[in-house]
Amino acid sequence: MAQSANKENRAVTTLTAPVSSTGKTGQKVSSSKTSTRNRSGPNDSEKHLQAKGTSAPAHTTKQSGKKKNNKRNYEESQGGRERAEELEAEIAALRAAIGEERAARKELEESMRKMKTHHKKPRLIPKPRGSVGHGLKLRKEMKLTNNRQLYLDCLTTVRDLCLAGRLDWKKGIKEQDVGALGDLYELARTEQPYLARFENDWATAQILIQFMANRRKNALNKGRVVATRDADGRRILKTVKVVRKVAGEDEDAGEGTRGASDGDSNQDDLGEDNGLDNGYGDDEEDPGDDELEYGDGEDVDERQPEDDDEPEDENSWEEQPAGDDSGPGSDDDSGSHNVPPAKRRKIGNVLAV
């Protein structure tokens, strides 16, 4: 242990002891200072400048820094210009795409507009004020003033559907079955597409009111129906049958005559319908009594004037409602069953059906 300690002391003494040497000028300097000066001393260029008595200029360092900054700025500007060109190219591409999209959209909108125009439903015609016989000019309101044939076609279509649907023309439209009326309106729109242009089928309803009112009035005028009262006191129409009865003929002849009378009645029906086919209610003027429907769908009050002449015994007419055996002299006779002389048959009596 003592030996190792001595060795360490000697090493320390050797390291710390200054080493003297003789320089070029003959002076002694320590080796440690010489090594330090050599490590931190100026380089050859500095020594040369120091020998001349000058130092390194400061602007040389500043110029080199400016060059570096300029180079960096140039590189950055070049990169920015390239990026700007790329952005401009992208913007141009986007604008071209937007233009193509707008052109395609415009073409699509144009095609859709044409399709809408082709499939556009006509505007429904609203119902005007009034009704047939009360200020409403049906043909004018149906926009058919200059198209008489189409107007007649509409009338005929509704007439045929009314007869085919077995509607009771002796009643007003409000007394008809709702389901039957709905079916008639739907069939009318199918059979005659022009009738589909009216809001809530008001034109079909007015034609139907007009037709049934005309039919009731014609039947009353020809004595095929009579006006009476039901148990509730409401006015109704009842069918009567007209037969001819000749005095002195036997019963068989009477039966044959009755069959002929039925044929005459059918001919009257046919003649009435043919008259309607010729354009009933197509006047531009107010339709008047021929197309009245009093009380918005109630039966028309077709009262006949009282007969002032006394009928003869053999050729007198008797009117009895269906199912009523009482004659004109019975207690139930109200006097409303009388038929004017102009409507009487040449020979015969009116018998109850």
Coordinates of C-alpha atoms in Angstrom, one line a residue:
M1 CA 0.0 0.0 0.0
A2 CA 2.8 2.4 0.9
Q3 CA 4.5 1.8 -2.4
S4 CA 1.4 2.5 -4.5
A5 CA 0.9 5.7 -2.6
N6 CA 4.4 6.8 -3.3
K7 CA 3.9 6.1 -7.0
E8 CA 0.8 8.2 -7.1
N9 CA 2.6 11.1 -5.4
R10 CA 5.4 11.0 -7.8
A11 CA 3.0 11.0 -10.8
V12 CA 1.2 14.0 -9.4
T13 CA 4.5 15.8 -8.8
T14 CA 5.6 15.0 -12.3
L15 CA 2.3 16.3 -13.9
T16 CA 2.2 19.5 -11.8
A17 CA 5.9 20.3 -12.0
P18 CA 6.6 23.0 -14.7
V19 CA 8.8 21.9 -17.4
S20 CA 11.3 24.6 -18.4
S21 CA 12.5 24.8 -21.9
T22 CA 14.4 27.3 -23.9
G23 CA 12.5 29.2 -26.6
K24 CA 13.8 30.9 -29.8
T25 CA 14.4 34.1 -27.8
G26 CA 16.2 32.3 -25.1
Q27 CA 13.5 32.7 -22.4
K28 CA 12.1 29.8 -20.4
V29 CA 8.4 29.1 -20.7
S30 CA 6.4 26.4 -19.2
S31 CA 5.3 23.6 -21.5
S32 CA 1.7 24.0 -20.3
K33 CA 1.5 27.6 -21.4
T34 CA 3.1 26.8 -24.7
S35 CA 0.6 24.1 -25.4
T36 CA -2.2 26.3 -24.4
R37 CA -1.0 29.1 -26.7
N38 CA -0.6 26.7 -29.6
R39 CA -4.1 25.3 -29.2
S40 CA -5.9 28.7 -29.0
G41 CA -3.6 30.9 -31.1
P42 CA -4.4 32.6 -34.4
N43 CA -4.3 30.7 -37.7
D44 CA -1.9 31.5 -40.5
S45 CA -4.1 34.1 -42.2
E46 CA -4.7 35.9 -39.0
K47 CA -1.0 35.9 -38.2
H48 CA -0.3 37.3 -41.7
L49 CA -2.9 40.1 -41.2
Q50 CA -1.5 40.8 -37.7
A51 CA 2.0 41.0 -39.1
K52 CA 0.7 43.7 -41.6
G53 CA -1.0 45.5 -38.8
T54 CA -4.6 44.9 -40.2
S55 CA -7.6 42.8 -39.0
A56 CA -10.4 40.9 -41.0
P57 CA -13.0 43.3 -42.3
A58 CA -16.5 43.1 -40.8
H59 CA -18.4 43.6 -44.1
T60 CA -17.1 40.4 -45.5
T61 CA -19.1 38.4 -43.0
K62 CA -22.2 40.5 -43.6
Q63 CA -22.1 40.0 -47.3
S64 CA -21.8 36.3 -47.0
G65 CA -24.9 36.3 -44.7
K66 CA -26.8 38.4 -47.2
K67 CA -25.9 36.0 -50.0
K68 CA -27.2 33.2 -48.0
N69 CA -30.4 35.0 -47.2
N70 CA -30.9 36.0 -50.9
K71 CA -30.4 32.5 -52.0
R72 CA -32.9 31.2 -49.4
N73 CA -35.4 33.9 -50.5
Y74 CA -34.9 33.0 -54.1
E75 CA -35.5 29.4 -53.5
E76 CA -38.5 30.2 -51.4
S77 CA -39.9 32.5 -54.1
Q78 CA -39.3 29.8 -56.8
G79 CA -41.1 27.3 -54.7
G80 CA -44.0 29.7 -54.1
R81 CA -44.3 30.5 -57.8
E82 CA -44.4 26.8 -58.6
R83 CA -47.1 26.3 -55.9
A84 CA -49.1 29.2 -57.2
E85 CA -49.0 27.8 -60.7
E86 CA -50.2 24.4 -59.4
L87 CA -53.1 26.1 -57.6
E88 CA -54.1 28.1 -60.7
A89 CA -54.1 24.8 -62.7
E90 CA -56.3 23.2 -60.0
I91 CA -58.7 26.2 -60.1
A92 CA -58.9 26.1 -63.8
A93 CA -59.7 22.3 -63.7
L94 CA -62.4 22.9 -61.1
R95 CA -64.0 25.7 -63.1
A96 CA -64.1 23.5 -66.2
A97 CA -65.8 20.7 -64.1
I98 CA -68.3 23.2 -62.7
G99 CA -69.1 24.4 -66.2
E100 CA -69.7 20.8 -67.4
E101 CA -71.9 20.2 -64.4
R102 CA -73.9 23.3 -65.0
A103 CA -74.4 22.4 -68.7
A104 CA -75.6 18.8 -67.7
R105 CA -77.9 20.2 -65.0
K106 CA -79.4 22.7 -67.5
E107 CA -80.0 19.9 -70.0
L108 CA -81.6 17.8 -67.3
E109 CA -83.9 20.6 -66.2
E110 CA -84.9 21.3 -69.8
S111 CA -85.8 17.7 -70.3
M112 CA -87.8 17.6 -67.0
R113 CA -89.6 20.8 -68.0
K114 CA -90.6 19.2 -71.3
M115 CA -91.8 16.1 -69.5
K116 CA -93.9 18.2 -67.0
T117 CA -95.4 20.1 -69.9
H118 CA -96.2 16.9 -71.7
H119 CA -97.8 15.2 -68.6
K120 CA -99.2 18.4 -67.1
K121 CA -102.7 17.9 -65.9
P122 CA -105.2 20.5 -67.0
R123 CA -106.3 23.0 -64.4
L124 CA -109.7 21.9 -63.0
I125 CA -112.6 24.3 -63.8
P126 CA -114.2 25.4 -60.5
K127 CA -117.9 25.3 -60.0
P128 CA -119.6 28.6 -60.8
R129 CA -122.5 30.1 -58.9
G130 CA -126.0 29.0 -59.4
S131 CA -127.4 25.9 -61.0
V132 CA -129.2 24.9 -64.2
G133 CA -132.4 27.0 -64.4
H134 CA -131.1 29.5 -61.8
G135 CA -128.7 31.7 -63.8
L136 CA -126.1 29.0 -64.7
K137 CA -125.5 28.7 -68.5
L138 CA -124.2 25.2 -68.6
R139 CA -122.7 25.2 -72.0
K140 CA -120.9 28.5 -71.5
E141 CA -119.5 27.5 -68.1
M142 CA -118.3 24.2 -69.6
K143 CA -116.2 26.2 -72.1
L144 CA -118.0 24.5 -75.0
T145 CA -119.7 27.6 -76.6
N146 CA -117.9 26.9 -79.9
N147 CA -118.0 23.1 -79.6
R148 CA -121.6 21.9 -79.8
Q149 CA -120.8 18.3 -80.7
L150 CA -118.6 17.8 -77.6
Y151 CA -121.3 19.3 -75.5
L152 CA -123.9 16.9 -76.9
D153 CA -121.5 14.0 -76.4
C154 CA -121.2 14.9 -72.7
L155 CA -125.0 15.1 -72.4
T156 CA -125.5 11.8 -74.1
T157 CA -122.9 10.1 -71.9
V158 CA -124.4 11.2 -68.7
R159 CA -127.9 10.3 -69.9
D160 CA -126.9 6.8 -70.9
L161 CA -125.1 6.2 -67.6
C162 CA -128.1 7.4 -65.7
L163 CA -130.4 5.0 -67.5
A164 CA -127.9 2.1 -67.2
G165 CA -127.3 2.8 -63.6
R166 CA -131.0 2.4 -62.8
L167 CA -131.2 5.8 -61.0
D168 CA -134.7 6.8 -60.0
W169 CA -135.2 9.8 -62.2
K170 CA -138.5 10.5 -60.4
K171 CA -136.4 11.6 -57.4
G172 CA -134.0 14.5 -56.9
I173 CA -130.3 14.1 -57.0
K174 CA -130.0 14.4 -53.2
E175 CA -132.3 11.4 -52.8
Q176 CA -130.2 9.2 -55.0
D177 CA -127.9 6.5 -53.6
V178 CA -124.4 8.0 -52.9
G179 CA -122.6 5.0 -54.0
A180 CA -124.5 4.9 -57.3
L181 CA -123.7 8.5 -57.9
G182 CA -120.0 8.0 -57.2
D183 CA -119.9 5.1 -59.7
L184 CA -121.7 7.2 -62.3
Y185 CA -119.2 10.1 -61.9
E186 CA -116.2 7.8 -62.2
L187 CA -117.6 6.1 -65.4
A188 CA -118.5 9.5 -66.8
R189 CA -114.8 10.6 -66.5
T190 CA -113.7 7.4 -68.1
E191 CA -116.2 7.4 -71.0
Q192 CA -115.9 11.2 -71.6
P193 CA -112.4 12.5 -70.5
Y194 CA -113.6 16.1 -70.9
L195 CA -115.8 15.7 -67.9
A196 CA -112.7 15.0 -65.8
R197 CA -111.7 18.7 -66.1
F198 CA -114.4 19.9 -63.7
E199 CA -113.8 20.2 -60.0
N200 CA -115.8 17.7 -57.9
D201 CA -117.6 16.6 -61.1
W202 CA -119.9 19.6 -60.9
A203 CA -120.6 19.5 -64.6
T204 CA -121.7 15.9 -64.5
A205 CA -124.0 16.6 -61.6
Q206 CA -125.6 19.6 -63.4
I207 CA -126.2 17.5 -66.5
L208 CA -127.7 14.8 -64.4
I209 CA -130.0 17.2 -62.6
Q210 CA -131.0 18.7 -66.0
F211 CA -131.8 15.3 -67.5
M212 CA -133.8 14.0 -64.6
A213 CA -135.8 17.2 -64.3
N214 CA -136.6 17.2 -68.1
R215 CA -137.6 13.5 -67.8
R216 CA -139.9 14.2 -64.9
K217 CA -141.6 17.1 -66.6
N218 CA -142.1 15.3 -69.8
A219 CA -143.6 12.3 -67.9
L220 CA -146.0 14.6 -66.1
N221 CA -147.0 16.4 -69.3
K222 CA -147.8 13.1 -71.0
G223 CA -149.7 11.7 -68.0
R224 CA -147.3 8.8 -67.3
V225 CA -146.7 10.0 -63.7
V226 CA -148.7 11.9 -61.2
A227 CA -147.7 14.0 -58.2
T228 CA -149.0 12.8 -54.8
R229 CA -148.0 12.8 -51.2
D230 CA -146.4 10.1 -49.2
A231 CA -147.2 9.2 -45.5
D232 CA -144.9 12.0 -44.3
G233 CA -146.6 14.6 -46.5
R234 CA -143.7 14.9 -49.0
R235 CA -144.5 15.3 -52.6
I236 CA -143.6 12.3 -54.8
L237 CA -144.2 11.1 -58.3
K238 CA -146.0 7.8 -59.0
T239 CA -146.3 6.0 -62.3
V240 CA -149.6 5.4 -63.9
K241 CA -150.6 3.2 -66.9
V242 CA -152.8 4.6 -69.6
V243 CA -155.1 2.0 -71.3
R244 CA -157.8 2.5 -73.9
K245 CA -161.2 1.1 -73.1
V246 CA -164.0 1.1 -75.7
A247 CA -167.6 0.7 -74.6
G248 CA -169.3 -2.4 -75.8
E249 CA -166.1 -4.4 -76.4
D250 CA -165.8 -7.8 -74.7
E251 CA -163.1 -8.5 -72.2
D252 CA -160.8 -10.2 -74.7
A253 CA -160.8 -7.1 -76.9
G254 CA -160.1 -5.0 -73.9
E255 CA -157.0 -7.1 -73.1
G256 CA -155.8 -6.6 -76.7
T257 CA -156.4 -2.9 -76.4
R258 CA -154.4 -2.7 -73.2
G259 CA -151.4 -4.3 -74.9
A260 CA -151.6 -1.7 -77.7
S261 CA -151.6 1.0 -75.1
D262 CA -148.5 -0.3 -73.5
G263 CA -146.8 -0.1 -76.9
D264 CA -147.8 3.5 -77.2
S265 CA -146.3 4.3 -73.9
N266 CA -143.0 2.7 -74.9
Q267 CA -143.1 4.8 -78.1
D268 CA -143.6 7.9 -76.0
D269 CA -140.5 7.0 -73.9
L270 CA -138.5 6.4 -77.1
G271 CA -139.6 9.7 -78.6
E272 CA -138.7 11.6 -75.4
D273 CA -135.2 10.1 -75.3
N274 CA -134.7 10.9 -79.0
G275 CA -135.6 14.5 -78.3
L276 CA -133.0 14.6 -75.6
D277 CA -130.4 13.3 -78.0
N278 CA -131.1 16.2 -80.3
G279 CA -129.5 18.5 -77.8
Y280 CA -131.6 19.2 -74.8
G281 CA -130.5 22.2 -72.8
D282 CA -127.9 23.4 -75.3
D283 CA -129.4 26.9 -75.5
E284 CA -127.1 29.8 -74.7
E285 CA -130.1 31.4 -73.0
D286 CA -131.2 30.4 -69.5
P287 CA -132.7 26.9 -69.8
G288 CA -135.9 28.0 -68.1
D289 CA -138.5 25.6 -66.7
D290 CA -137.4 22.7 -68.9
E291 CA -134.2 22.4 -66.8
L292 CA -135.4 23.5 -63.4
E293 CA -134.4 21.5 -60.3
Y294 CA -136.2 23.3 -57.4
G295 CA -134.7 23.2 -54.0
D296 CA -131.2 22.1 -55.2
G297 CA -132.1 18.6 -56.1
E298 CA -135.7 18.3 -55.1
D299 CA -138.4 17.3 -57.5
V300 CA -139.7 19.8 -60.0
D301 CA -143.1 21.1 -59.2
E302 CA -144.8 20.6 -62.5
R303 CA -148.4 21.5 -61.6
Q304 CA -150.9 21.4 -64.4
P305 CA -153.8 23.9 -64.7
E306 CA -157.1 22.9 -63.5
D307 CA -159.6 21.6 -66.1
D308 CA -162.6 23.9 -66.3
D309 CA -164.4 21.6 -68.7
E310 CA -166.5 18.8 -67.3
P311 CA -165.5 15.5 -68.8
E312 CA -168.1 13.3 -70.6
D313 CA -169.2 10.2 -68.9
E314 CA -167.9 7.7 -71.5
N315 CA -164.7 9.4 -72.6
S316 CA -163.7 10.9 -69.2
W317 CA -160.1 10.3 -67.9
E318 CA -159.4 9.0 -64.4
E319 CA -156.0 9.2 -62.9
Q320 CA -155.0 6.9 -60.0
P321 CA -151.5 6.5 -58.5
A322 CA -150.0 3.1 -58.6
G323 CA -151.4 0.8 -56.0
D324 CA -154.3 3.1 -55.2
D325 CA -157.8 1.8 -56.2
S326 CA -159.6 4.9 -55.2
G327 CA -161.0 7.0 -58.0
P328 CA -161.4 10.7 -58.5
G329 CA -164.6 10.7 -56.4
S330 CA -163.1 8.9 -53.4
D331 CA -162.2 10.6 -50.1
D332 CA -158.5 10.3 -50.8
D333 CA -158.7 12.2 -54.1
S334 CA -157.0 15.6 -53.6
G335 CA -157.8 17.0 -57.0
S336 CA -154.2 17.1 -58.1
H337 CA -154.6 14.1 -60.4
N338 CA -156.6 15.8 -63.0
V339 CA -155.1 15.9 -66.5
P340 CA -155.9 18.8 -68.8
P341 CA -158.0 18.1 -71.9
A342 CA -155.1 18.6 -74.3
K343 CA -153.3 15.6 -72.8
R344 CA -156.2 13.2 -72.8
R345 CA -156.4 10.2 -75.0
K346 CA -159.1 10.0 -77.7
I347 CA -160.8 7.0 -76.2
G348 CA -160.1 5.3 -72.9
N349 CA -159.8 5.6 -69.2
V350 CA -156.8 5.8 -66.9
L351 CA -156.6 2.8 -64.7
A352 CA -154.4 2.2 -61.6
V353 CA -151.3 0.1 -62.1

